[in-house]
Amino acid sequence: ASEVPVGTCSNKTVPTLVEALAGVPLRRIDSLSTHSVAVARSGALLAWGNGDKNRLGHGSCDKEPVPRVMHALLNKPPVKDVACGLGHTLALLVNGELYAWGNGGNGRLGLGDRFDRVSATPVLSMFPNATSTPSPVSSMAAGGTHGRNGTHARAPRRAQRR
């Protein structure tokens, strides 16, 4: 069997170890179509894949064949959950703050507009009185052209993509 050199972009036909994550304990992982994200046990968020529309949150549209820590969230509380949408990403922090970035088309980021975001942007539009206080979000999911969140009033659960 031949090995694909680290840092190359190619499709895999069998499950393949992501060498950059070997030995990194993970809490969550998600992927949709062209990009993947993982939450380390430490709460750090890693992203890789197609960076088009800034969906990786690394500040560029470059393809990233190797998982890389997303620096925009490093000085924030740990990431609790993450979801990949088609061209966008959502991250929920342990304190209830929800962040979105990537393709803002159709308002999918929940930021009150249709603009793309280069890096993690707090989602405050659904909580007009929120400034720096935690939102009541306890779970979230993303799909092709939308995002979804749940509040503490509901039992947390992961919604399936449609």
Coordinates of C-alpha atoms in Angstrom, one line a residue:
A1 CA 0.0 0.0 0.0
S2 CA 1.3 3.4 -0.8
E3 CA 1.1 6.3 1.6
V4 CA 0.0 9.8 0.8
P5 CA 2.6 12.3 2.0
V6 CA 1.6 14.6 4.9
G7 CA 0.2 17.9 3.6
T8 CA -1.2 16.7 0.3
C9 CA -4.8 17.0 -0.7
S10 CA -6.3 13.7 -2.0
N11 CA -9.4 11.7 -1.4
K12 CA -9.2 8.6 0.7
T13 CA -11.1 5.4 -0.1
V14 CA -10.4 3.7 3.3
P15 CA -10.3 5.1 6.8
T16 CA -6.9 6.8 7.3
L17 CA -5.2 8.0 10.5
V18 CA -4.9 11.8 10.6
E19 CA -1.3 11.8 11.8
A20 CA -1.4 15.4 13.0
L21 CA -4.0 14.3 15.5
A22 CA -2.3 11.1 16.7
G23 CA -2.0 11.3 20.5
V24 CA -4.3 14.4 20.7
P25 CA -7.4 13.4 22.9
L26 CA -10.5 14.7 21.1
R27 CA -13.9 15.5 22.6
R28 CA -15.8 16.2 19.3
I29 CA -15.3 16.0 15.6
D30 CA -17.5 17.1 12.7
S31 CA -17.2 17.2 9.0
L32 CA -19.4 18.2 6.0
S33 CA -18.5 17.9 2.4
T34 CA -15.2 19.8 2.2
H35 CA -13.9 20.6 5.7
S36 CA -13.5 19.0 9.1
V37 CA -13.1 20.3 12.6
A38 CA -12.2 18.8 15.9
V39 CA -12.3 19.9 19.5
A40 CA -9.4 18.8 21.6
R41 CA -10.0 17.7 25.2
S42 CA -8.2 21.0 26.1
G43 CA -11.0 22.9 24.4
A44 CA -8.8 24.1 21.5
L45 CA -10.5 24.0 18.0
L46 CA -8.7 22.5 15.0
A47 CA -9.8 22.9 11.4
W48 CA -8.7 21.6 8.0
G49 CA -9.9 21.0 4.5
N50 CA -11.1 23.5 1.9
G51 CA -10.9 27.0 3.2
D52 CA -13.1 28.6 0.6
K53 CA -15.4 31.3 2.0
N54 CA -13.2 31.3 5.1
R55 CA -15.0 28.3 6.5
L56 CA -11.9 27.2 8.4
G57 CA -11.6 30.4 10.4
H58 CA -7.9 30.7 9.8
G59 CA -8.2 34.1 8.2
S60 CA -7.7 32.9 4.6
C61 CA -9.4 30.9 1.9
D62 CA -6.5 28.5 1.5
K63 CA -6.8 24.7 1.6
E64 CA -5.4 23.3 4.8
P65 CA -4.5 19.6 4.4
V66 CA -3.3 19.3 8.0
P67 CA -5.4 20.1 11.1
R68 CA -4.4 23.5 12.5
V69 CA -5.4 25.3 15.7
M70 CA -7.9 28.1 15.2
H71 CA -6.1 31.0 16.9
A72 CA -9.1 33.3 17.0
L73 CA -10.7 31.2 19.8
L74 CA -7.5 30.5 21.9
N75 CA -8.0 33.3 24.4
K76 CA -11.7 32.4 24.9
P77 CA -13.3 29.8 27.2
P78 CA -12.8 26.2 25.9
V79 CA -14.9 25.0 22.9
K80 CA -17.7 22.6 24.0
D81 CA -19.2 21.7 20.6
V82 CA -18.7 22.4 16.9
A83 CA -20.6 21.9 13.7
C84 CA -19.7 22.1 10.1
G85 CA -22.2 23.5 7.6
L86 CA -21.8 23.8 3.9
G87 CA -19.3 26.6 3.8
H88 CA -19.6 27.7 7.4
T89 CA -18.7 26.6 10.9
L90 CA -20.3 27.1 14.3
A91 CA -18.6 26.8 17.7
L92 CA -20.2 26.7 21.1
L93 CA -18.0 27.6 24.1
V94 CA -18.5 26.1 27.6
N95 CA -19.9 29.4 28.8
G96 CA -22.7 29.3 26.3
E97 CA -21.2 31.8 23.8
L98 CA -21.9 30.8 20.2
Y99 CA -19.5 31.8 17.4
A100 CA -20.0 31.6 13.6
W101 CA -17.7 32.1 10.6
G102 CA -17.5 31.4 6.9
N103 CA -20.2 31.7 4.2
G104 CA -22.9 34.1 5.4
G105 CA -25.2 33.5 2.4
N106 CA -28.9 33.1 3.2
G107 CA -28.2 34.4 6.7
R108 CA -26.9 31.0 7.8
L109 CA -24.4 32.5 10.3
G110 CA -27.3 34.0 12.4
L111 CA -25.6 37.4 12.4
G112 CA -28.5 39.3 11.0
D113 CA -27.0 39.7 7.5
R114 CA -25.7 37.7 4.6
F115 CA -22.0 38.6 4.8
D116 CA -19.1 36.1 5.0
R117 CA -17.0 36.2 8.1
V118 CA -13.2 35.6 8.0
S119 CA -12.9 34.5 11.7
A120 CA -15.1 33.6 14.7
T121 CA -17.8 36.2 15.2
P122 CA -20.1 36.1 18.3
V123 CA -23.7 35.3 17.5
L124 CA -25.7 37.9 19.5
S125 CA -28.6 38.6 17.1
M126 CA -30.9 36.1 18.7
F127 CA -30.3 37.6 22.1
P128 CA -30.6 41.4 21.6
N129 CA -29.7 42.2 25.2
A130 CA -26.6 40.1 25.2
T131 CA -23.2 41.9 25.1
S132 CA -20.6 40.0 26.9
T133 CA -22.8 37.8 29.0
P134 CA -23.3 34.1 28.1
S135 CA -26.2 33.2 25.8
P136 CA -28.5 30.4 26.8
V137 CA -27.3 28.2 24.0
S138 CA -26.6 24.7 25.1
S139 CA -26.5 22.8 21.8
M140 CA -26.3 23.6 18.1
A141 CA -26.0 22.0 14.7
A142 CA -25.4 23.1 11.1
G143 CA -26.6 22.0 7.7
G144 CA -26.2 23.0 4.1
T145 CA -27.6 26.4 4.3
H146 CA -28.6 26.9 8.0
G147 CA -27.6 26.6 11.6
R148 CA -29.7 25.5 14.6
N149 CA -29.3 26.1 18.3
G150 CA -31.0 24.9 21.4
T151 CA -31.4 26.6 24.7
H152 CA -31.0 25.4 28.3
A153 CA -34.8 25.1 28.4
R154 CA -34.5 22.0 26.1
A155 CA -32.6 18.8 26.7
P156 CA -29.3 19.1 24.8
R157 CA -29.1 16.9 21.8
R158 CA -27.3 16.8 18.5
A159 CA -29.6 17.3 15.5
Q160 CA -28.9 15.3 12.4
R161 CA -28.1 17.1 9.2
R162 CA -30.7 17.0 6.6

